[in-house]
Amino acid sequence: MSDRLFIFDTTLRDGEQVPGCQLNTVEKIQVAKQLEALGVDVIEAGFPISSPGDFNSVIEISKAVTWPTICALTRAVEKDIDVAADALRYAKHKRIHTGIGTSESHIRYKFNSTPEEIIERAVAAVKYAKRYVEDVEFYAEDAGRTDNEYLARVVDAVVKAGATVVNIPDTTGFRIPMEYGEKIKYLMEHVDGLSAGKAILSTHCHNDLGMATANSLAGIINGARQVEVTINGIGERAGNTSLEEVVMALKTHPYLGIDTNINTTKIYPISRMVSSLMNMPIQPNKAVVGRNAFAHSSGIHQDGVLKNAATYEIMDPKDVGIDDNSIVLTARSGRAALKHRLHVNGVEVDEERLDKIYQDFLALADKKKDVTDDDILMLAGADRSENHFVKLDYLQVTSGMGLRNVASIGLKIANEKFEAAATGNGPVDAAIKALKKIINRTMVLKEFTIQAISKGSDDVGKVHMQVEYDGHVYYGFGANTDIVVASIEAYIDCINKFVTK
Ligand code: KIV
Ligand code: ZN
């Protein structure tokens, strides 16, 4: 008989902490509904005390989804717990996730406290949260670097106080699989409440050393029965454990006897959706969901796969929702086909929005032969920028070998028109210099990545940018068949992140 592993998705909390990748409430609801369809058990919807936006998102996500448990994060502070309980008021199944740092450095430097006092605070927080909800998860922040003997005392105390799940975060991504697995094993063997089934352990691994998935699996193999993950492994720094990697590792290794509730065919659509909404490109060689994850390029591999896919493929791409036969639309495709592809990619639209995207789709299909899923996700994303404060009105650029690079730009700022022109050492440089004549602030371009979506000289180019302004870095995205326009759109997207502040 298999053991059930609970999937706790924190894309909308820990994942969303990536600077510049914040989603608005409507976008979060879209992701939450898709997570429900995917079959996750718990959705961590936010950290309600941290901002009114997070508070509101937890409320709206609670209303929007039915069967997954909705979880809200708090510190071990009564006010945080009050606010989280309030935000969870509409959730059909609710959980408060409270906790405190337990490593020596957290106790000493962060809290200026003692190990005994930290246990008291942990117990008090769990008991306080229990006044509001039955399901309380406790996290021992920096458990990865916490001494095992002391950690067992913390876990024992919070389980006795009523915690139903105890999260063992490797907050700094420091551990290697053998060490993390041993930690979970030690806790399973030394905390009576765990062997008595009063609570389960949860893994929460960060990827600073590229070990997040391996560490999570080591934790599961040694007894953890919940895993905390994000779609595409997004998260601060090197990210969190990625849902798709853990789920497919378990599916391809049935002898481990661990089952999840995930409908794996929904993995690819939600992966694209999160990447597109957050403007976070997926590295082409990303396991399971990267563009090249199933692309065999060497002759020997291609020959083998054509004879029998099992020669070089350990997973069927269809099992993760990659459906090669149906990803191309053309200028002759109708609204219904477009709506269907949007739906397959997790984007639900009403007729009015469909009309708008359809017009953009026709314009794009006029410029390139085949319109792919990536293209239509990009179009659905472009449609979100309609209400931007600063908008590109027009851009005209002259450039070429032996010519001066000159750009003239028109912007609409709160519907007022502005124009400027400039020269530069290339077309993008000229366009940015012209833009800066209108938006006269000290902005520094920190990163600039150009990527063609699939292939062909008629393809849409995607541009990701990071612009530093006033000590903060803002991420922006642009997509267009004209790469200079895409670059300026990405720059303007960055500007919109701070001018509306
Ligand atoms: O990494 C971490 O320690 C966390 C906790 C707040 C759960 O995200
Ligand atoms: Zn974390």
Coordinates of C-alpha atoms and ligand atoms in Angstrom, one line a residue:
M1 CA 0.0 0.0 0.0
S2 CA 1.2 3.5 -0.9
D3 CA 1.7 6.4 1.5
R4 CA 0.0 9.7 0.7
L5 CA 2.2 12.7 0.3
F6 CA 0.5 16.1 0.7
I7 CA 1.5 18.8 -1.7
F8 CA 1.8 22.3 -0.2
D9 CA 2.2 24.9 -2.9
T10 CA 3.7 28.2 -1.9
T11 CA 4.0 29.8 -5.3
L12 CA 1.8 32.6 -4.2
R13 CA 3.7 33.2 -1.0
D14 CA 7.4 32.2 -1.0
G15 CA 7.5 32.0 -4.8
E16 CA 6.0 35.4 -5.2
Q17 CA 8.7 37.0 -3.0
V18 CA 10.9 37.2 -6.1
P19 CA 11.6 41.0 -6.6
G20 CA 9.5 42.4 -9.5
C21 CA 7.4 39.3 -9.9
Q22 CA 4.4 40.3 -7.8
L23 CA 1.0 39.4 -9.1
N24 CA -2.2 41.3 -8.5
T25 CA -5.2 39.6 -6.8
V26 CA -6.9 38.7 -10.1
E27 CA -3.8 37.0 -11.4
K28 CA -3.4 35.2 -8.0
I29 CA -6.9 33.9 -8.3
Q30 CA -6.1 32.6 -11.8
V31 CA -3.1 30.7 -10.5
A32 CA -5.0 29.4 -7.4
K33 CA -7.8 28.0 -9.5
Q34 CA -5.2 26.3 -11.7
L35 CA -3.5 24.9 -8.6
E36 CA -6.8 23.5 -7.5
A37 CA -7.3 21.8 -10.9
L38 CA -3.7 20.5 -10.7
G39 CA -4.7 18.8 -7.4
V40 CA -2.5 20.4 -4.8
D41 CA -3.6 19.8 -1.2
V42 CA -2.7 23.1 0.3
I43 CA -2.3 26.6 -1.2
E44 CA -0.3 29.1 0.8
A45 CA -2.0 32.2 -0.3
G46 CA 0.0 34.9 1.4
F47 CA 1.3 36.6 4.5
P48 CA -1.7 38.7 5.4
I49 CA -0.1 41.1 7.9
S50 CA 2.7 42.0 5.4
S51 CA 0.5 44.2 3.1
P52 CA -3.2 45.0 2.3
G53 CA -2.6 43.3 -1.1
D54 CA -1.6 40.0 0.6
F55 CA -4.5 40.3 3.1
N56 CA -7.0 40.8 0.2
S57 CA -5.5 38.0 -1.9
V58 CA -6.0 35.5 0.9
I59 CA -9.6 36.6 1.2
E60 CA -10.3 36.4 -2.5
I61 CA -8.4 33.1 -3.0
S62 CA -10.4 31.6 -0.1
K63 CA -13.6 32.5 -1.9
A64 CA -12.4 31.3 -5.3
V65 CA -11.3 27.7 -4.5
T66 CA -13.2 24.9 -2.9
W67 CA -11.3 21.9 -1.8
P68 CA -7.6 22.7 -1.2
T69 CA -6.8 24.0 2.3
I70 CA -5.9 27.7 2.2
C71 CA -3.0 28.6 4.4
A72 CA -1.8 32.0 5.6
L73 CA 1.7 32.7 7.0
T74 CA 2.4 34.5 10.2
R75 CA 5.3 35.2 12.5
A76 CA 4.9 33.9 16.1
V77 CA 3.2 37.1 17.0
E78 CA -0.4 37.4 18.2
K79 CA -1.3 40.4 15.9
D80 CA -0.1 38.4 12.8
I81 CA -2.2 35.5 13.8
D82 CA -5.3 37.7 14.4
V83 CA -4.9 39.2 10.9
A84 CA -4.3 35.8 9.3
A85 CA -7.4 34.3 10.9
D86 CA -9.4 37.3 9.7
A87 CA -8.1 36.9 6.1
L88 CA -9.0 33.2 6.2
R89 CA -12.6 33.8 7.2
Y90 CA -14.1 32.6 3.8
A91 CA -11.8 29.5 3.4
K92 CA -13.7 26.2 3.4
H93 CA -10.6 24.5 4.8
K94 CA -8.1 26.8 6.6
R95 CA -4.6 26.6 8.1
I96 CA -2.5 29.1 10.0
H97 CA 1.3 28.7 9.4
T98 CA 3.1 30.2 12.2
G99 CA 6.7 30.0 13.3
I100 CA 10.0 31.4 14.6
G101 CA 13.7 31.0 13.9
T102 CA 15.4 28.2 15.8
S103 CA 19.0 28.2 14.7
E104 CA 21.7 29.6 17.0
S105 CA 22.2 32.6 14.8
H106 CA 18.5 33.4 14.6
I107 CA 18.1 33.0 18.4
R108 CA 21.1 35.1 19.2
Y109 CA 21.1 37.8 16.5
K110 CA 17.5 38.0 15.2
F111 CA 15.7 37.6 18.5
N112 CA 18.4 38.4 21.1
S113 CA 16.9 35.5 23.0
T114 CA 17.6 32.1 24.5
P115 CA 16.7 28.6 23.3
E116 CA 14.2 28.2 26.2
E117 CA 12.4 31.4 25.5
I118 CA 12.1 30.5 21.8
I119 CA 10.4 27.3 22.7
E120 CA 8.0 29.2 24.9
R121 CA 7.2 31.7 22.1
A122 CA 6.7 28.8 19.7
V123 CA 4.3 27.0 22.0
A124 CA 2.4 30.2 22.7
A125 CA 2.0 31.0 19.0
V126 CA 0.7 27.5 18.2
K127 CA -1.8 27.7 21.1
Y128 CA -2.9 31.1 20.1
A129 CA -3.5 30.0 16.5
K130 CA -5.4 27.0 17.8
R131 CA -8.0 29.4 19.2
Y132 CA -8.9 30.2 15.6
V133 CA -8.3 27.0 13.5
E134 CA -7.9 23.3 14.1
D135 CA -5.2 23.0 11.5
V136 CA -2.0 24.8 12.6
E137 CA 1.4 24.3 10.9
F138 CA 4.5 25.4 12.7
Y139 CA 7.8 26.3 10.9
A140 CA 11.2 26.3 12.6
E141 CA 12.9 28.8 10.5
D142 CA 16.5 27.9 9.6
A143 CA 15.8 24.4 10.8
G144 CA 18.5 23.3 8.3
R145 CA 21.2 24.9 10.5
T146 CA 19.5 24.1 13.8
D147 CA 21.1 21.5 16.1
N148 CA 19.0 18.3 15.8
E149 CA 18.7 17.7 19.5
Y150 CA 17.3 21.2 20.2
L151 CA 15.1 21.0 17.0
A152 CA 13.6 17.8 18.4
R153 CA 12.7 19.6 21.6
V154 CA 11.0 22.4 19.6
V155 CA 9.1 19.9 17.5
D156 CA 8.0 17.9 20.5
A157 CA 6.8 21.1 22.3
V158 CA 4.8 22.4 19.3
V159 CA 3.2 19.0 18.6
K160 CA 2.1 18.9 22.3
A161 CA 0.7 22.4 21.9
G162 CA -1.5 21.2 19.0
A163 CA 0.5 21.7 15.7
T164 CA -0.8 19.3 13.1
V165 CA 2.1 19.8 10.7
V166 CA 5.7 20.8 11.5
N167 CA 7.7 22.4 8.8
I168 CA 11.5 21.9 8.7
P169 CA 12.8 24.6 6.4
D170 CA 16.2 24.6 5.0
T171 CA 15.8 28.3 4.7
T172 CA 19.3 29.1 3.4
G173 CA 19.5 26.0 1.1
F174 CA 22.6 24.9 2.9
R175 CA 22.0 21.2 3.5
I176 CA 23.0 18.3 1.2
P177 CA 20.5 15.4 0.8
M178 CA 22.3 13.0 3.2
E179 CA 22.2 15.6 6.0
Y180 CA 18.7 16.8 5.4
G181 CA 17.4 13.2 5.2
E182 CA 19.2 12.4 8.5
K183 CA 17.6 15.4 10.2
I184 CA 14.1 14.2 9.2
K185 CA 15.0 10.7 10.3
Y186 CA 16.3 12.0 13.7
L187 CA 13.1 13.9 14.3
M188 CA 10.9 10.9 13.3
E189 CA 12.8 8.7 15.8
H190 CA 13.0 11.2 18.7
V191 CA 9.6 12.9 18.7
D192 CA 6.9 10.6 20.1
G193 CA 4.0 12.7 18.8
L194 CA 5.3 12.1 15.2
S195 CA 5.4 8.3 15.6
A196 CA 2.0 8.4 17.3
G197 CA 0.6 10.2 14.2
K198 CA -0.4 13.4 16.1
A199 CA 1.4 15.5 13.4
I200 CA 3.3 15.1 10.2
L201 CA 6.6 16.6 9.1
S202 CA 6.9 18.9 6.1
T203 CA 9.9 19.6 4.0
H204 CA 10.6 23.2 2.8
C205 CA 13.9 23.3 0.9
H206 CA 15.6 26.2 -0.8
N207 CA 17.8 25.8 -3.9
D208 CA 20.9 27.8 -3.1
L209 CA 23.2 24.8 -3.8
G210 CA 20.9 23.2 -6.4
M211 CA 19.8 20.6 -3.8
A212 CA 16.2 21.6 -3.2
T213 CA 14.5 18.7 -5.0
A214 CA 17.1 16.1 -3.8
N215 CA 16.8 17.3 -0.2
S216 CA 13.0 17.2 -0.4
L217 CA 13.1 13.6 -1.7
A218 CA 15.6 12.7 1.1
G219 CA 13.1 14.2 3.6
I220 CA 10.2 12.2 2.1
I221 CA 12.1 9.0 2.0
N222 CA 12.9 9.4 5.7
G223 CA 9.3 10.1 6.7
A224 CA 8.1 13.6 5.9
R225 CA 4.6 13.4 4.5
Q226 CA 4.2 17.0 3.2
V227 CA 6.4 18.7 0.7
E228 CA 6.4 22.5 0.2
V229 CA 7.0 23.5 -3.4
T230 CA 6.5 26.2 -6.1
I231 CA 5.7 26.0 -9.7
N232 CA 8.9 26.1 -11.8
G233 CA 10.8 26.3 -8.5
I234 CA 10.4 30.0 -8.4
G235 CA 11.3 31.8 -5.2
E236 CA 13.9 34.2 -3.7
R237 CA 17.5 33.8 -4.6
A238 CA 17.9 30.4 -6.3
G239 CA 14.3 29.5 -5.6
N240 CA 12.3 26.8 -3.8
T241 CA 11.8 23.1 -4.5
S242 CA 9.9 22.8 -7.8
L243 CA 6.6 20.9 -7.7
E244 CA 7.0 19.3 -11.1
E245 CA 10.4 17.8 -10.2
V246 CA 9.2 16.2 -7.0
V247 CA 6.0 14.9 -8.4
M248 CA 7.6 13.4 -11.5
A249 CA 10.4 11.9 -9.5
L250 CA 7.9 10.1 -7.4
K251 CA 5.8 9.1 -10.4
T252 CA 8.8 7.6 -12.2
H253 CA 9.9 5.8 -9.1
P254 CA 6.7 3.9 -8.0
Y255 CA 8.7 1.5 -5.9
L256 CA 9.1 4.3 -3.3
G257 CA 5.4 3.8 -2.6
I258 CA 4.5 7.5 -2.3
D259 CA 1.4 8.8 -4.0
T260 CA 0.3 12.4 -4.6
N261 CA -3.1 13.8 -5.7
I262 CA -1.5 15.7 -8.6
N263 CA -3.0 15.4 -12.1
T264 CA 0.4 15.5 -13.9
T265 CA -1.1 16.4 -17.3
K266 CA -1.9 19.9 -15.8
I267 CA 1.8 20.5 -15.0
Y268 CA 2.9 22.1 -18.3
P269 CA 0.0 24.5 -18.6
I270 CA 0.4 25.9 -15.1
S271 CA 4.1 26.1 -15.6
R272 CA 3.6 28.3 -18.7
M273 CA 0.9 30.3 -17.0
V274 CA 3.0 31.1 -13.9
S275 CA 6.0 32.0 -16.1
S276 CA 3.9 34.3 -18.3
L277 CA 2.0 36.0 -15.4
M278 CA 5.2 36.6 -13.4
N279 CA 7.4 37.4 -16.5
M280 CA 9.9 34.8 -15.3
P281 CA 11.4 32.9 -18.2
I282 CA 11.9 29.2 -17.7
Q283 CA 15.5 28.2 -18.5
P284 CA 15.4 26.0 -21.6
N285 CA 17.1 23.1 -19.9
K286 CA 14.8 23.2 -16.8
A287 CA 13.9 19.7 -15.7
V288 CA 10.4 18.6 -16.7
V289 CA 9.1 21.9 -18.1
G290 CA 12.0 23.5 -19.9
R291 CA 11.7 24.0 -23.7
N292 CA 14.4 21.5 -24.3
A293 CA 13.4 19.0 -21.6
F294 CA 12.1 16.6 -24.3
A295 CA 14.0 17.8 -27.3
H296 CA 16.5 15.3 -28.5
S297 CA 19.1 16.9 -30.7
S298 CA 21.9 14.4 -31.1
G299 CA 21.6 12.0 -34.0
I300 CA 22.0 8.9 -31.9
H301 CA 19.3 10.0 -29.5
Q302 CA 16.9 11.0 -32.2
D303 CA 17.4 7.7 -34.0
G304 CA 16.7 5.8 -30.7
V305 CA 13.6 7.9 -29.8
L306 CA 12.1 7.3 -33.3
K307 CA 12.6 3.6 -32.9
N308 CA 11.2 3.6 -29.4
A309 CA 10.7 6.6 -27.1
A310 CA 11.7 4.6 -24.0
T311 CA 15.3 4.4 -25.3
Y312 CA 16.0 8.0 -24.2
E313 CA 12.8 9.2 -22.5
I314 CA 12.1 8.5 -18.9
M315 CA 8.8 10.3 -19.0
D316 CA 6.1 10.6 -21.7
P317 CA 5.8 14.3 -22.5
K318 CA 2.0 13.8 -22.6
D319 CA 2.1 12.8 -18.9
V320 CA 3.2 16.3 -18.0
G321 CA 0.7 17.9 -20.4
I322 CA 2.9 18.6 -23.5
D323 CA 0.7 17.9 -26.5
D324 CA 2.8 18.4 -29.6
N325 CA -0.1 18.0 -32.0
S326 CA -2.2 21.0 -31.0
I327 CA 0.0 23.9 -30.3
V328 CA -0.2 25.8 -33.6
L329 CA -2.8 28.4 -34.6
T330 CA -2.8 30.3 -37.9
A331 CA -4.5 33.4 -39.3
R332 CA -7.5 31.2 -40.2
S333 CA -8.1 30.0 -36.7
G334 CA -11.3 31.3 -35.1
R335 CA -12.1 32.7 -31.7
A336 CA -13.2 29.2 -30.4
A337 CA -9.8 27.7 -31.2
L338 CA -8.0 30.7 -29.5
K339 CA -10.2 30.4 -26.5
H340 CA -9.6 26.7 -26.3
R341 CA -5.8 27.2 -26.4
L342 CA -6.0 29.9 -23.8
H343 CA -8.1 27.5 -21.6
V344 CA -5.5 24.6 -22.1
N345 CA -2.9 27.1 -20.9
G346 CA -4.9 28.0 -17.9
V347 CA -6.1 31.4 -19.0
E348 CA -9.9 31.9 -18.7
V349 CA -11.3 34.9 -20.6
D350 CA -14.7 36.4 -21.0
E351 CA -16.0 37.3 -24.4
E352 CA -14.9 41.0 -24.2
R353 CA -11.3 40.1 -23.3
L354 CA -11.3 37.3 -25.9
D355 CA -12.3 39.8 -28.6
K356 CA -9.3 42.0 -27.6
I357 CA -6.8 39.2 -27.6
Y358 CA -8.3 37.8 -30.9
Q359 CA -7.6 41.2 -32.6
D360 CA -4.0 41.1 -31.4
F361 CA -3.8 37.4 -32.4
L362 CA -4.9 38.3 -36.0
A363 CA -2.4 41.1 -36.2
L364 CA 0.4 38.7 -35.0
A365 CA -0.8 35.9 -37.3
D366 CA -0.5 38.4 -40.2
K367 CA 3.2 38.8 -39.3
K368 CA 4.1 35.2 -38.6
K369 CA 2.9 31.9 -40.0
D370 CA 2.3 29.8 -36.9
V371 CA 1.1 31.2 -33.6
T372 CA 2.3 29.1 -30.7
D373 CA 1.1 28.6 -27.1
D374 CA 3.9 30.9 -26.0
D375 CA 2.7 33.6 -28.4
I376 CA -0.9 33.5 -27.1
L377 CA 0.2 33.5 -23.5
M378 CA 2.3 36.6 -24.4
L379 CA -0.8 38.2 -26.0
A380 CA -2.9 37.5 -23.0
G381 CA -0.1 39.1 -20.9
A382 CA 0.2 42.1 -23.2
D383 CA -3.6 42.6 -22.7
R384 CA -2.9 43.0 -18.9
S385 CA -0.7 46.1 -19.6
E386 CA -3.6 48.0 -21.2
N387 CA -4.1 50.1 -18.1
H388 CA -0.4 51.1 -17.7
F389 CA 0.3 54.7 -16.6
V390 CA 3.1 55.1 -19.2
K391 CA 2.4 53.6 -22.6
L392 CA 4.4 53.5 -25.9
D393 CA 2.5 55.5 -28.5
Y394 CA 5.0 55.1 -31.4
L395 CA 8.7 54.4 -32.0
Q396 CA 10.6 55.1 -35.2
V397 CA 14.2 54.1 -35.5
T398 CA 16.8 54.5 -38.3
S399 CA 19.8 52.2 -38.0
G400 CA 22.2 50.2 -40.1
M401 CA 25.8 49.8 -41.2
G402 CA 27.2 53.2 -41.9
L403 CA 24.1 55.1 -40.7
R404 CA 23.6 57.1 -37.6
N405 CA 21.3 55.4 -35.1
V406 CA 18.4 57.8 -34.5
A407 CA 15.2 57.1 -32.6
S408 CA 12.0 59.2 -32.3
I409 CA 9.6 58.1 -29.6
G410 CA 6.1 59.0 -28.5
L411 CA 4.8 58.2 -25.1
K412 CA 1.4 58.6 -23.5
I413 CA 1.6 59.4 -19.8
A414 CA -1.8 59.4 -18.2
N415 CA -3.1 59.9 -21.7
E416 CA -1.0 63.1 -22.3
K417 CA 1.3 62.8 -25.3
F418 CA 5.1 63.4 -25.1
E419 CA 7.7 63.1 -27.9
A420 CA 11.5 63.1 -28.0
A421 CA 14.3 62.0 -30.3
A422 CA 17.9 61.0 -29.7
T423 CA 20.9 59.3 -31.2
G424 CA 22.8 56.3 -29.7
N425 CA 25.4 53.7 -30.4
G426 CA 22.7 51.3 -31.6
P427 CA 18.9 51.3 -32.2
V428 CA 18.1 50.2 -28.6
D429 CA 20.5 52.7 -27.1
A430 CA 19.0 55.5 -29.2
A431 CA 15.5 54.6 -28.2
I432 CA 16.3 54.4 -24.5
K433 CA 18.1 57.8 -24.7
A434 CA 15.0 59.3 -26.4
L435 CA 12.7 57.8 -23.7
K436 CA 14.9 59.1 -20.9
K437 CA 14.5 62.6 -22.3
I438 CA 10.8 62.3 -21.5
I439 CA 11.2 60.3 -18.2
N440 CA 14.0 62.3 -16.7
R441 CA 15.0 60.0 -13.7
T442 CA 18.2 58.3 -12.8
M443 CA 17.5 54.8 -14.1
V444 CA 20.2 52.2 -14.8
L445 CA 19.7 49.3 -17.0
K446 CA 21.1 46.3 -15.1
E447 CA 20.1 43.3 -17.2
F448 CA 18.8 42.9 -20.7
T449 CA 17.9 39.5 -22.1
I450 CA 16.6 38.9 -25.6
Q451 CA 15.0 35.6 -26.4
A452 CA 13.1 34.4 -29.5
I453 CA 10.0 32.5 -28.4
S454 CA 10.5 29.5 -30.7
K455 CA 12.2 29.8 -34.1
G456 CA 12.1 31.5 -37.5
S457 CA 13.1 35.1 -38.5
D458 CA 9.4 36.1 -38.3
D459 CA 9.2 35.0 -34.6
V460 CA 8.2 37.2 -31.7
G461 CA 11.2 38.3 -29.6
K462 CA 10.8 38.4 -25.8
V463 CA 12.8 40.9 -23.8
H464 CA 13.4 40.7 -20.1
M465 CA 15.0 43.7 -18.4
Q466 CA 16.0 44.9 -14.9
V467 CA 16.2 48.6 -14.3
E468 CA 17.6 50.1 -11.1
Y469 CA 15.9 53.1 -9.7
D470 CA 16.2 54.7 -6.3
G471 CA 18.0 51.7 -4.9
H472 CA 15.5 49.1 -6.1
V473 CA 15.6 46.8 -9.1
Y474 CA 12.4 46.5 -11.2
Y475 CA 11.8 43.7 -13.7
G476 CA 10.1 44.4 -17.0
F477 CA 9.0 42.4 -20.0
G478 CA 8.2 43.2 -23.6
A479 CA 7.4 41.0 -26.6
N480 CA 7.1 42.0 -30.3
T481 CA 8.2 40.9 -33.7
D482 CA 10.3 44.1 -33.7
I483 CA 13.0 43.5 -31.1
V484 CA 13.7 47.3 -30.6
V485 CA 10.0 47.8 -29.8
A486 CA 10.1 44.8 -27.5
S487 CA 13.1 46.3 -25.7
I488 CA 11.4 49.7 -25.2
E489 CA 8.2 48.0 -24.0
A490 CA 10.3 46.1 -21.4
Y491 CA 11.9 49.3 -20.3
I492 CA 8.5 51.0 -20.0
D493 CA 7.2 48.0 -18.1
C494 CA 9.9 48.5 -15.5
I495 CA 9.1 52.2 -15.3
N496 CA 5.4 51.4 -14.7
K497 CA 6.4 49.4 -11.6
F498 CA 7.7 52.5 -9.9
V499 CA 5.9 55.5 -11.4
T500 CA 2.6 54.3 -10.1
K501 CA 4.0 53.9 -6.6
Ligands
KIV1 O1 12.3 29.4 4.0 C1 11.7 29.6 5.1 O2 12.2 29.4 6.2 C2 10.3 30.0 5.0 C3 9.4 30.0 6.2 C4 8.8 31.3 6.5 C5 8.4 28.9 6.1 O3 9.8 30.3 3.9
ZN2 ZN 11.1 29.6 2.3

